[in-house]
PDB file of C-alpha atoms in Angstrom:
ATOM      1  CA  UNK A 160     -22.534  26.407  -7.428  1.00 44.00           C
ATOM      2  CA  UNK A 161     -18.932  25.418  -6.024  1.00 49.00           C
ATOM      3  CA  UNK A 162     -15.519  25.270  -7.299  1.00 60.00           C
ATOM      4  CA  UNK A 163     -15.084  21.999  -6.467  1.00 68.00           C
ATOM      5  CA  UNK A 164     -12.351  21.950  -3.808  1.00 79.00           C
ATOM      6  CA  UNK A 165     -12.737  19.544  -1.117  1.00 89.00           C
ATOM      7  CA  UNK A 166     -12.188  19.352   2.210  1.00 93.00           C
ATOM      8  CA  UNK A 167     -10.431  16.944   3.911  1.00 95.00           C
ATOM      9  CA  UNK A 168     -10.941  16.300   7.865  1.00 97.00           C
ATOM     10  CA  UNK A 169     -10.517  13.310  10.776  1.00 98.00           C
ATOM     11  CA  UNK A 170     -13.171  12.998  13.399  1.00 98.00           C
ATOM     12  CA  UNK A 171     -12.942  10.828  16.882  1.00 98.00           C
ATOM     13  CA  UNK A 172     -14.978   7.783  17.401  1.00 98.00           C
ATOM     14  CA  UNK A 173     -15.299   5.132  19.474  1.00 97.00           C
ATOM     15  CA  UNK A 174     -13.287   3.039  16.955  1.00 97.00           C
ATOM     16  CA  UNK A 175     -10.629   5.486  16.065  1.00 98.00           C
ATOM     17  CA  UNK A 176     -10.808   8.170  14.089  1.00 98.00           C
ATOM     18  CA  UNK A 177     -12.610   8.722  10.891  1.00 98.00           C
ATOM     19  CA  UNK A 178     -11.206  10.072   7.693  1.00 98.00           C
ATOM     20  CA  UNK A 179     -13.448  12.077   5.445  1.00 97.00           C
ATOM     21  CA  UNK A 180     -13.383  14.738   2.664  1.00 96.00           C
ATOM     22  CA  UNK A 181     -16.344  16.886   1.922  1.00 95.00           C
ATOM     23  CA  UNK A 182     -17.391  18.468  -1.351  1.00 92.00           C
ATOM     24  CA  UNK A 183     -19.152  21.679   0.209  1.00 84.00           C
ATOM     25  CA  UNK A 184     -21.872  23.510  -1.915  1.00 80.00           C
ATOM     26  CA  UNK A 185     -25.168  25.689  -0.715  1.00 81.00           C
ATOM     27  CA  UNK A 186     -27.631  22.792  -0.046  1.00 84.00           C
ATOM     28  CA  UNK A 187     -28.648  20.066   1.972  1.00 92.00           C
ATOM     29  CA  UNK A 188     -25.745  17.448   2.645  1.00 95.00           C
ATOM     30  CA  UNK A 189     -25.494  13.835   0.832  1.00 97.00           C
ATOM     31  CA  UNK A 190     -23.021  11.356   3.259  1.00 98.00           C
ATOM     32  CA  UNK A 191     -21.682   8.790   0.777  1.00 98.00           C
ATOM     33  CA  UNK A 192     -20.937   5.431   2.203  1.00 98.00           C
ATOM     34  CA  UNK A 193     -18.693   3.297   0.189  1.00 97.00           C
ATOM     35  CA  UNK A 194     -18.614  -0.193  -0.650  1.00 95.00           C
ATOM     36  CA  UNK A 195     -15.849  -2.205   0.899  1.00 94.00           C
ATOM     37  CA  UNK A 196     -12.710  -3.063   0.452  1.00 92.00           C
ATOM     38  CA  UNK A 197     -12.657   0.721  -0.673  1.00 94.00           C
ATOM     39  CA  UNK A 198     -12.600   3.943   0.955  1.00 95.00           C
ATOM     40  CA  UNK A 199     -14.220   7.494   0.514  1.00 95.00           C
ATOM     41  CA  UNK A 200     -12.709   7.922  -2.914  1.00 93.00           C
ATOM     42  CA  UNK A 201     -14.332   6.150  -4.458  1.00 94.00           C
ATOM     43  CA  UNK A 202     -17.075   8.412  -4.989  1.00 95.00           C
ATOM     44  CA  UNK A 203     -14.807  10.825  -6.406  1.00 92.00           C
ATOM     45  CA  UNK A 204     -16.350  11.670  -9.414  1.00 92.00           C
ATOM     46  CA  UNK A 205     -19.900  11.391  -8.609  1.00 94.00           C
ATOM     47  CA  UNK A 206     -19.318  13.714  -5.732  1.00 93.00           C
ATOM     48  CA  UNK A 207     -17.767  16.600  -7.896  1.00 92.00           C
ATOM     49  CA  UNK A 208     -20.275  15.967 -10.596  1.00 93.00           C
ATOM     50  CA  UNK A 209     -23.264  16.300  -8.122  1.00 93.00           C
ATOM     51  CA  UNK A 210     -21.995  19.321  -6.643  1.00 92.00           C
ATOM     52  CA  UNK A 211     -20.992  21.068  -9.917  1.00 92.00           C
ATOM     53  CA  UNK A 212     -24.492  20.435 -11.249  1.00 92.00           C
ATOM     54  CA  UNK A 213     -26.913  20.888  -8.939  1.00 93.00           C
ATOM     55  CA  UNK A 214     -26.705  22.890  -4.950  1.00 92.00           C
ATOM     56  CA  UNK A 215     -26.331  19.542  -2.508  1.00 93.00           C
ATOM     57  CA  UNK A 216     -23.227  19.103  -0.420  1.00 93.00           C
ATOM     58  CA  UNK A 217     -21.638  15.672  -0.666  1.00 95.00           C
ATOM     59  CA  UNK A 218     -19.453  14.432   1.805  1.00 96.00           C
ATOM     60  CA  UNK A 219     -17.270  11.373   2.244  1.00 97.00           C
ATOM     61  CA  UNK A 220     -16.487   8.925   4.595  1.00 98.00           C
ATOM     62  CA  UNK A 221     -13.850   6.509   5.055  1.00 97.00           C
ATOM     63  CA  UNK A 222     -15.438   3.369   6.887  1.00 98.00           C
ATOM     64  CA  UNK A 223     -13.130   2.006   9.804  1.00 97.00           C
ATOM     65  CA  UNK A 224     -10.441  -0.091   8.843  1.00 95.00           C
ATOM     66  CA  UNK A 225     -10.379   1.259   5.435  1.00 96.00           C
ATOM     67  CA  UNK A 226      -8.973   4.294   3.545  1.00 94.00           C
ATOM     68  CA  UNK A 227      -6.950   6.306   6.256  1.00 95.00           C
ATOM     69  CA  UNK A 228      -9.240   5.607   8.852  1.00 97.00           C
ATOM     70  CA  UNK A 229      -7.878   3.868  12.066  1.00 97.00           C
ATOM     71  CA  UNK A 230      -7.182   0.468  10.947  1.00 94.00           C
ATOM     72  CA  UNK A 231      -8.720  -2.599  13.367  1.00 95.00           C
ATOM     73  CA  UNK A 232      -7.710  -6.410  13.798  1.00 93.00           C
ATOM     74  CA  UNK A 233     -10.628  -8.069  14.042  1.00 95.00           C
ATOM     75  CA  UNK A 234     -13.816  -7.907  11.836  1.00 95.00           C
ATOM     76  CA  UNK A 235     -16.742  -5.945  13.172  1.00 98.00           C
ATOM     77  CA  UNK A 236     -20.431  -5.671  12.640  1.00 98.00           C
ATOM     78  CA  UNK A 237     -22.577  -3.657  10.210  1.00 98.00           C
ATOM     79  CA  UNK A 238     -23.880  -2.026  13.313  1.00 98.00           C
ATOM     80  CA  UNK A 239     -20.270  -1.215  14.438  1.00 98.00           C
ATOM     81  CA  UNK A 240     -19.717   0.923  11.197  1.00 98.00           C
ATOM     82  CA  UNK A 241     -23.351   2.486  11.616  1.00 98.00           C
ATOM     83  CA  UNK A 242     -22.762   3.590  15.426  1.00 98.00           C
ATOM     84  CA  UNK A 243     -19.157   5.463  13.892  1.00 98.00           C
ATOM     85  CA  UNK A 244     -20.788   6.734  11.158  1.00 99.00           C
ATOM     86  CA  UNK A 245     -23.758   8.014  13.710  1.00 98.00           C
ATOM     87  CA  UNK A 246     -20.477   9.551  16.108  1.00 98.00           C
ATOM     88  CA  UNK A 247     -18.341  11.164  13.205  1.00 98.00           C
ATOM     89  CA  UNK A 248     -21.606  13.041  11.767  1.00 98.00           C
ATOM     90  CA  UNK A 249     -22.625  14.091  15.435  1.00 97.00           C
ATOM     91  CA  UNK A 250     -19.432  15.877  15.793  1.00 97.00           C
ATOM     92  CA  UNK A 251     -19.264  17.462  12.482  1.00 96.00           C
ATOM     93  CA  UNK A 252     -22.778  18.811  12.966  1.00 95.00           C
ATOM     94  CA  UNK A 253     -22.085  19.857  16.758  1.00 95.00           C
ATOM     95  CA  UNK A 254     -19.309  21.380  15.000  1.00 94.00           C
ATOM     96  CA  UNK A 255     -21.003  23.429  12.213  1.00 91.00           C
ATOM     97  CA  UNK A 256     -18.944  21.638   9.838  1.00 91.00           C
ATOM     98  CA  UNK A 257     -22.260  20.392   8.247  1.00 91.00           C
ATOM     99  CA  UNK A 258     -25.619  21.298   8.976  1.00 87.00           C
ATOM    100  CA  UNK A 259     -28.191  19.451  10.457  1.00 91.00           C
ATOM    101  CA  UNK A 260     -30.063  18.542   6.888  1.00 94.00           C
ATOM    102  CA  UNK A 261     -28.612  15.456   5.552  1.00 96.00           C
ATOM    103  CA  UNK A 262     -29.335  11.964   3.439  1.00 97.00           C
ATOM    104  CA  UNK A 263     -27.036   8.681   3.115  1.00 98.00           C
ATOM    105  CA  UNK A 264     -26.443   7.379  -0.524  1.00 98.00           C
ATOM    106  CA  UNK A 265     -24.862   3.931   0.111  1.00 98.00           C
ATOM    107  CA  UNK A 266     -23.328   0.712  -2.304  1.00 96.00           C
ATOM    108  CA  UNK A 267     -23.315  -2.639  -1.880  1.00 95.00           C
ATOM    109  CA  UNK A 268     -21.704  -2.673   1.936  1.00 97.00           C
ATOM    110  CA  UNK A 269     -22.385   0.953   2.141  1.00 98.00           C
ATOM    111  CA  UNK A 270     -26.621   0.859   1.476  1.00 98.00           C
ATOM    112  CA  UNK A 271     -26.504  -1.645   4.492  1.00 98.00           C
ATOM    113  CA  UNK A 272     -24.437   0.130   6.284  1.00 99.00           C
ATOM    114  CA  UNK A 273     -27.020   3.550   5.603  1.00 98.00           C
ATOM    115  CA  UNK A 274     -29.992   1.050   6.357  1.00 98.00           C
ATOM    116  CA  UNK A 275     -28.695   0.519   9.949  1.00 98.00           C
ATOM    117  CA  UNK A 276     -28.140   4.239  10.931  1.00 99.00           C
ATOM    118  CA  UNK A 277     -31.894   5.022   9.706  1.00 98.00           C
ATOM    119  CA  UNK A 278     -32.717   2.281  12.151  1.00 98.00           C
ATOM    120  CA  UNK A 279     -30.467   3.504  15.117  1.00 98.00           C
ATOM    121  CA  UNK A 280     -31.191   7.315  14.437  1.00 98.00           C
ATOM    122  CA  UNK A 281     -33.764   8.169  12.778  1.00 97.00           C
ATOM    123  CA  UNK A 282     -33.836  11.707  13.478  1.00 96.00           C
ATOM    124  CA  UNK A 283     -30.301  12.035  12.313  1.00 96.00           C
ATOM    125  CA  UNK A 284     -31.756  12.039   8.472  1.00 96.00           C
ATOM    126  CA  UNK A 285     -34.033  12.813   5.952  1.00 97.00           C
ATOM    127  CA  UNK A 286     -33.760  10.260   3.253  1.00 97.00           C
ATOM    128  CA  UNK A 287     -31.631   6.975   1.981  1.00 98.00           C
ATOM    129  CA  UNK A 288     -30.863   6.075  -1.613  1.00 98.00           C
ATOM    130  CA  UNK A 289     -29.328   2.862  -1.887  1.00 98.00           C
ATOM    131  CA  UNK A 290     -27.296   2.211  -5.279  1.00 96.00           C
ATOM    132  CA  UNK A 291     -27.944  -1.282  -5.013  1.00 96.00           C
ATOM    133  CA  UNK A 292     -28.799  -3.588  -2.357  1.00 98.00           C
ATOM    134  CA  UNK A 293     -26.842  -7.297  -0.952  1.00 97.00           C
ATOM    135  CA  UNK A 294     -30.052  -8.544   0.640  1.00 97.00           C
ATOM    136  CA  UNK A 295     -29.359 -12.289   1.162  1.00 95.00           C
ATOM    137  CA  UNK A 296     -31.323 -14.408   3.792  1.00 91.00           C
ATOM    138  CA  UNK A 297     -29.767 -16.361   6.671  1.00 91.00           C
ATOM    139  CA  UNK A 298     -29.067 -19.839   4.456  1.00 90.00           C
ATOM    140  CA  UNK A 299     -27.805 -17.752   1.258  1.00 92.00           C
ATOM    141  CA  UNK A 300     -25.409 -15.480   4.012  1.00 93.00           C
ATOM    142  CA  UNK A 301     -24.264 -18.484   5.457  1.00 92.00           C
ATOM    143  CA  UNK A 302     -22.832 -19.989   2.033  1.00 92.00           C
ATOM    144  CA  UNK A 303     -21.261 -16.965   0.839  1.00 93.00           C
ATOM    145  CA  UNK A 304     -19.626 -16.489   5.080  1.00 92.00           C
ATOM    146  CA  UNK A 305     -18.133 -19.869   4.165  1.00 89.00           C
ATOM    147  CA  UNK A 306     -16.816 -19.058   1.026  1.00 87.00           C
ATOM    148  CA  UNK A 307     -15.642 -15.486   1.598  1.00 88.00           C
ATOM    149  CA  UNK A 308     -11.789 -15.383  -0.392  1.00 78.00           C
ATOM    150  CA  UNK A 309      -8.500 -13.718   2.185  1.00 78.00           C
ATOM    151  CA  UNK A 310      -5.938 -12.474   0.356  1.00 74.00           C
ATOM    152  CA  UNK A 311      -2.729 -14.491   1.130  1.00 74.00           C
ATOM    153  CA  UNK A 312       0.192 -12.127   0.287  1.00 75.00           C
ATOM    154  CA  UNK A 313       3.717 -13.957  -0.569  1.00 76.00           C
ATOM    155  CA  UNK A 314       7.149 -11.773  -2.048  1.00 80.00           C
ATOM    156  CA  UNK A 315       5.821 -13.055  -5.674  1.00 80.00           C
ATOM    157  CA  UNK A 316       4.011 -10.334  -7.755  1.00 82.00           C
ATOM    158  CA  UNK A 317       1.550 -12.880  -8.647  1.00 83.00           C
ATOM    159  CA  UNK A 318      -0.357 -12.360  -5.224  1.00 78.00           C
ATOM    160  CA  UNK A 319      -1.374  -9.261  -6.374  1.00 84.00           C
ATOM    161  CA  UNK A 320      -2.801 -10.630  -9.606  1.00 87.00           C
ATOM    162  CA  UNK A 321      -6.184 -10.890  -9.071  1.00 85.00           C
ATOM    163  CA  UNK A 322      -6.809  -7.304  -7.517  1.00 86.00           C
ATOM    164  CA  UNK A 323      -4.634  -5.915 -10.269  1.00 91.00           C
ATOM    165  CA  UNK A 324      -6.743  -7.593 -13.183  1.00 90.00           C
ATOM    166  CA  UNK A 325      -9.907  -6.905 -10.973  1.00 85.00           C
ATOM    167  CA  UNK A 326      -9.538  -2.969 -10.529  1.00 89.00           C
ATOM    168  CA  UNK A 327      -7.145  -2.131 -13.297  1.00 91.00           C
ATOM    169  CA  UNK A 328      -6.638  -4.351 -16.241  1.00 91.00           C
ATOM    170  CA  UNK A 329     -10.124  -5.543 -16.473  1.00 90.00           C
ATOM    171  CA  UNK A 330     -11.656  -2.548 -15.624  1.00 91.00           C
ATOM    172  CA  UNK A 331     -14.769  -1.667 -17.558  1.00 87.00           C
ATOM    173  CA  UNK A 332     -14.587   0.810 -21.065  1.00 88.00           C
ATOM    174  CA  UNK A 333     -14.460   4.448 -20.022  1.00 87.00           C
ATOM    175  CA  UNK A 334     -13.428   4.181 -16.739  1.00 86.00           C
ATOM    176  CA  UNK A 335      -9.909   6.201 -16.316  1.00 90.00           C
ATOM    177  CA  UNK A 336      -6.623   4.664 -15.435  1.00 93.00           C
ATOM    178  CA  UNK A 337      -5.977   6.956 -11.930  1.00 90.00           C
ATOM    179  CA  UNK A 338      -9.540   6.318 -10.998  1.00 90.00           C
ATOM    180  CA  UNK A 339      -8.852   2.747 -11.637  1.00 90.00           C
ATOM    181  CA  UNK A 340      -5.460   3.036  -9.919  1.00 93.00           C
ATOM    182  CA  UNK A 341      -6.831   4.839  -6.604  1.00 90.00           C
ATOM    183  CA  UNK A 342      -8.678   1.348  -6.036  1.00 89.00           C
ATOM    184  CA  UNK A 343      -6.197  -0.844  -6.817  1.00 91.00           C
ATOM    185  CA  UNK A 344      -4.509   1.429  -4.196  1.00 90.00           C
ATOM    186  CA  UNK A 345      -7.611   1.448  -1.796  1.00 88.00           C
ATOM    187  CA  UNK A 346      -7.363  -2.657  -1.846  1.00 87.00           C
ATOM    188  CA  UNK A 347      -3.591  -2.815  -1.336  1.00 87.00           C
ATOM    189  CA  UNK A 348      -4.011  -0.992   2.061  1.00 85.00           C
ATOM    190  CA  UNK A 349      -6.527  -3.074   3.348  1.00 82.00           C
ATOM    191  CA  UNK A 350      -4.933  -6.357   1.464  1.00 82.00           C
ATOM    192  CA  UNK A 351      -5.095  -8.969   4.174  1.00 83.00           C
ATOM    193  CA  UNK A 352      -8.540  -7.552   6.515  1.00 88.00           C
ATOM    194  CA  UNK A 353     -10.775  -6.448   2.912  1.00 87.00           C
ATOM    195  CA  UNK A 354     -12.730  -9.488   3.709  1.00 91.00           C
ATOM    196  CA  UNK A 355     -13.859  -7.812   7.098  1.00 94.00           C
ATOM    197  CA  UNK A 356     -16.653  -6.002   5.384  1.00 93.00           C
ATOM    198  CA  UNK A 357     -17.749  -9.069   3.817  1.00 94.00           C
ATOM    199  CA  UNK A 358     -17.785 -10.756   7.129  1.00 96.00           C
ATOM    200  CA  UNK A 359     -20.274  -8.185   8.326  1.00 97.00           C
ATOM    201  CA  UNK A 360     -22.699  -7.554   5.409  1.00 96.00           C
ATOM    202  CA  UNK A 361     -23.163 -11.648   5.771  1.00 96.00           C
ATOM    203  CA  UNK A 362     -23.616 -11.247   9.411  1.00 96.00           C
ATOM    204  CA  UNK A 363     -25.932  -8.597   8.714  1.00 97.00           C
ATOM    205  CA  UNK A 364     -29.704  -9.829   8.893  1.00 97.00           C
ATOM    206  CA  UNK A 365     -31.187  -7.736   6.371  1.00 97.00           C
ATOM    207  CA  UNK A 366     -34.764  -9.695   6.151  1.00 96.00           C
ATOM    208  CA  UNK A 367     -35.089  -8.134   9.505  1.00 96.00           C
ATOM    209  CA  UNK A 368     -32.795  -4.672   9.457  1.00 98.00           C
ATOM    210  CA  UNK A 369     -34.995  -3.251   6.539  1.00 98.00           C
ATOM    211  CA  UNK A 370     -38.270  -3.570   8.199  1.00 97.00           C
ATOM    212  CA  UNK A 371     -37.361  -1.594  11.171  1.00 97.00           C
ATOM    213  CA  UNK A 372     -36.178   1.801   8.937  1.00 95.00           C
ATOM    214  CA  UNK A 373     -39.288   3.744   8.074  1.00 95.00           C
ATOM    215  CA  UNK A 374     -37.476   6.455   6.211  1.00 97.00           C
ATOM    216  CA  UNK A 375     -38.103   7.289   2.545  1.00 98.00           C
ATOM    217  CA  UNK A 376     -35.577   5.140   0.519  1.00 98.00           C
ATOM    218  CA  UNK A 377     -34.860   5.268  -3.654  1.00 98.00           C
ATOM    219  CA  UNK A 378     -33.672   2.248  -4.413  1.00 97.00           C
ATOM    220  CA  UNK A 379     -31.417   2.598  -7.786  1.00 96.00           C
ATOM    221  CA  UNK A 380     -31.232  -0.976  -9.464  1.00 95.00           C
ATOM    222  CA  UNK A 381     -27.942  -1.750 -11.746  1.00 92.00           C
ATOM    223  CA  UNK A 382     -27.330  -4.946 -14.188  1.00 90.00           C
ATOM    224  CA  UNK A 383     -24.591  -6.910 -12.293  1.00 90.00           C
ATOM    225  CA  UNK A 384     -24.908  -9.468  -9.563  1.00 90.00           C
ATOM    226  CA  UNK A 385     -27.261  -7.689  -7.001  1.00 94.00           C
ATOM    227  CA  UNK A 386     -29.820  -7.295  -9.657  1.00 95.00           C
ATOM    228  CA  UNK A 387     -31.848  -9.713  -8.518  1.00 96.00           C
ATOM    229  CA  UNK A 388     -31.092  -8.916  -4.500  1.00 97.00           C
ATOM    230  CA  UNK A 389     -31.692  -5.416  -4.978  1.00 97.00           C
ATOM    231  CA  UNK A 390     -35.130  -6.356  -6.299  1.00 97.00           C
ATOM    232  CA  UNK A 391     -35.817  -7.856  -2.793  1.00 97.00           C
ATOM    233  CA  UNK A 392     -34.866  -5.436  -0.643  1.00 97.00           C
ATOM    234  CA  UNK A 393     -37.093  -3.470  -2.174  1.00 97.00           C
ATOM    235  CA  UNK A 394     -40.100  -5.698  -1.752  1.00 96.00           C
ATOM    236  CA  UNK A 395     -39.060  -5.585   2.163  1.00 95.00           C
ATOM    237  CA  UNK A 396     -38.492  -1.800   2.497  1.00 96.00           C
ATOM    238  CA  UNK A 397     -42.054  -0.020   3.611  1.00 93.00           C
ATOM    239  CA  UNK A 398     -41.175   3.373   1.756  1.00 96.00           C
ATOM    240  CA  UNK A 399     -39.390   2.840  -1.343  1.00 96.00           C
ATOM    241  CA  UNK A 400     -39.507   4.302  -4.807  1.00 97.00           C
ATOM    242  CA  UNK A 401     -37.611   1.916  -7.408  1.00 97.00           C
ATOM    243  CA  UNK A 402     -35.583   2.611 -10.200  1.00 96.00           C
ATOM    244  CA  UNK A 403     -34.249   0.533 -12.787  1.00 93.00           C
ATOM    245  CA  UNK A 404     -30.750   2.431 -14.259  1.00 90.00           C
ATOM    246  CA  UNK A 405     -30.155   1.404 -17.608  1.00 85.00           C
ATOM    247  CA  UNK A 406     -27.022   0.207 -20.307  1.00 84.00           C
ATOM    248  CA  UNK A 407     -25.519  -0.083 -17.182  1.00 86.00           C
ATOM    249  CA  UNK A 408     -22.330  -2.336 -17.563  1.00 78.00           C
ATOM    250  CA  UNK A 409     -20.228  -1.760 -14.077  1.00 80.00           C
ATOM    251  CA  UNK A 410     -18.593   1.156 -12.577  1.00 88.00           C
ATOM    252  CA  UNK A 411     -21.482   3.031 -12.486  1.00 89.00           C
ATOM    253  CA  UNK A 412     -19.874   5.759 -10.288  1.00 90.00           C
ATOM    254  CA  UNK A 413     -17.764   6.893 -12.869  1.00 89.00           C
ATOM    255  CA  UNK A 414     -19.940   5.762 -16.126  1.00 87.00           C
ATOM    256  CA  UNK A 415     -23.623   6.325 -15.405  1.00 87.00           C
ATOM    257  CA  UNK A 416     -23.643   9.558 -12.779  1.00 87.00           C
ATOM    258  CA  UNK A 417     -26.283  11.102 -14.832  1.00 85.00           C
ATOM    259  CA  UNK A 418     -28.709   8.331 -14.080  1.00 88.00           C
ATOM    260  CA  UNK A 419     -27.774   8.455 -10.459  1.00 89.00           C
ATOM    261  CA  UNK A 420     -28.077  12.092  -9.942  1.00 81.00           C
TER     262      UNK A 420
END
C-alpha cells in the first residue's frame, strides 16, 4: 500500500496551466474531476482512503479557472475543460508521471466533464464512474442558464453569507470543520466567475454527449437533487452498471467513501 503522501505538480495547456496533486500507489490510476466552484481538494479524503485501502493511484485535478489553476475571464465550454484535461494527462503520461492505465471518477460538473473526454479520446481510458449525473434537456438547461445566481461581493461581511452558511455552518453531521473550511476557501477564490461552470454544464447537451461515449460507465446514484437526473443519464448511457448508494444525506466524499469505493 502507500503512505499517503501526495504529490503536488502544474502541467501546460492550452488554457494555462493545470494544478494537480496525485496520491501515488502500485495500481492502475483513478483521475478525479471535481465538481465546480471547487478544486482538486475536494476529493481529499476519498483519495487517501482509496489508496490506503486498496492498490489504485488517485490523482487530482484542478479544473481551469479554479483551485490554483490559471484563472480565465470568460466562461468556457464543457468541452474546453475536457480538451485540458485530455492535454495535462498527455503530458504526465509522456512524462512517466502516470502510466498509461487510467479511469475518470467525476461529480456533478466533473461526471460531464469525464463524459466528454471518453467521447474525444477514447483510447485515453479504460472506464468512467460518475458519482452522480446533471443530465437536463435543452428546455430544463435553458431555465436553470437563466436563473444561474453571481456572487456580487460588497465591503459588508454579509456578501459572504450564503457561501459561509452553505459550506461551513450548514454543513452536513460528520463532516470536519478544515474539510469544510478548504471549500469555503475553494469558493472565495473563484467568488465572482464560480458560476462559469454552471454556465457550461447548462450549455452542455448531455441528451446527445452520452450517446456518443461507448466506454463502460458505473453510475453511483445519491439522495439529493440529481437523484432523479442521475436516473436518466443512465437510461441514455449504452454501457452502464447502476448503483443506488444508500443513508446518503450530502457530502458523500467525506461521509459515505465506503459505498463509493
Amino acid at each position: 500500500m502507500t503512505n499517503n503522501t501526495s504529490k503536488r505538480f502544474y502541467v501546460d495547456t492550452s488554457l494555462g496551466q493545470m494544478h494537480g496533486q496525485i496520491y501515488p500507489n502500485k495500481g492502475q490510476t483513478i483521475v478525479c474531476l471535481h465538481p465546480m466552484p471547487y478544486s482538486g481538494r475536494y476529493y481529499e479524503t476519498f483519495c487517501k482512503t482509496l489508496t490506503e485501502t486498496t492498490s489504485f493511484s488517485s490523482l487530482c485535478l484542478d479544473m481551469i479557472g479554479y483551485g490554483q489553476s490559471a484563472s480565465i475571464n470568460n466562461p468556457i465550454s464543457i468541452q474546453d475543460y475536457a480538451r485540458s484535461v485530455i492535454e495535462a494527462l498527455d503530458q504526465l503520461i509522456s512524462d512517466k508521471f502516470i502510466n498509461k492505465d487510467i479511469s475518470l471518477l467525476g461529480f456533478h460538473t466533473g461526471s460531464a466533464i469525464a463524459n466528454e473526454i471518453a467521447v474525444m479520446e477514447p483510447k485515453m481510458i479504460n472506464k468512467l464512474i460518475f458519482v452522480t449525473y446533471p443530465y437536463f434537456e435543452a428546455s430544463d438547461r435553458k431555465e436553470r442558464l437563466d436563473s444561474i445566481g453571481k456572487t456580487v461581493l460588497d465591503e459588508n461581511i454579509e456578501s459572504l453569507r450564503s457561501m459561509w452558511d452553505f459550506s461551513v455552518a450548514n454543513r452536513a453531521e460528520g463532516v470536519l470543520l478544515d474539510r469544510a473550511l478548504s471549500n469555503f476557501i475553494d469558493q472565495l477564490q473563484s467568488t465572482t466567475k464560480g458560476w462559469f461552470g454552471f454556465d457550461s454544464m447548462f450549455n452542455y447537451p448531455s441528451e446527445e454527449r452520452l450517446l456518443l461515449q461507448k466506454k463502460p460507465t458505473l453510475i453511483l446514484n445519491d439522495q439529493s437533487s440529481l437523484t432523479e437526473p442521475t436516473s436518466q443519464a443512465n437510461e441514455v448511457i449504452q454501457d452502464s452498471y447502476y448503483v443506488e448508494l444508500e443513508n446518503t444525506k450530502g457530502a458523500i466524499f467525506e461521509l459515505n467513501t465506503d459505498q463509493i469505493i
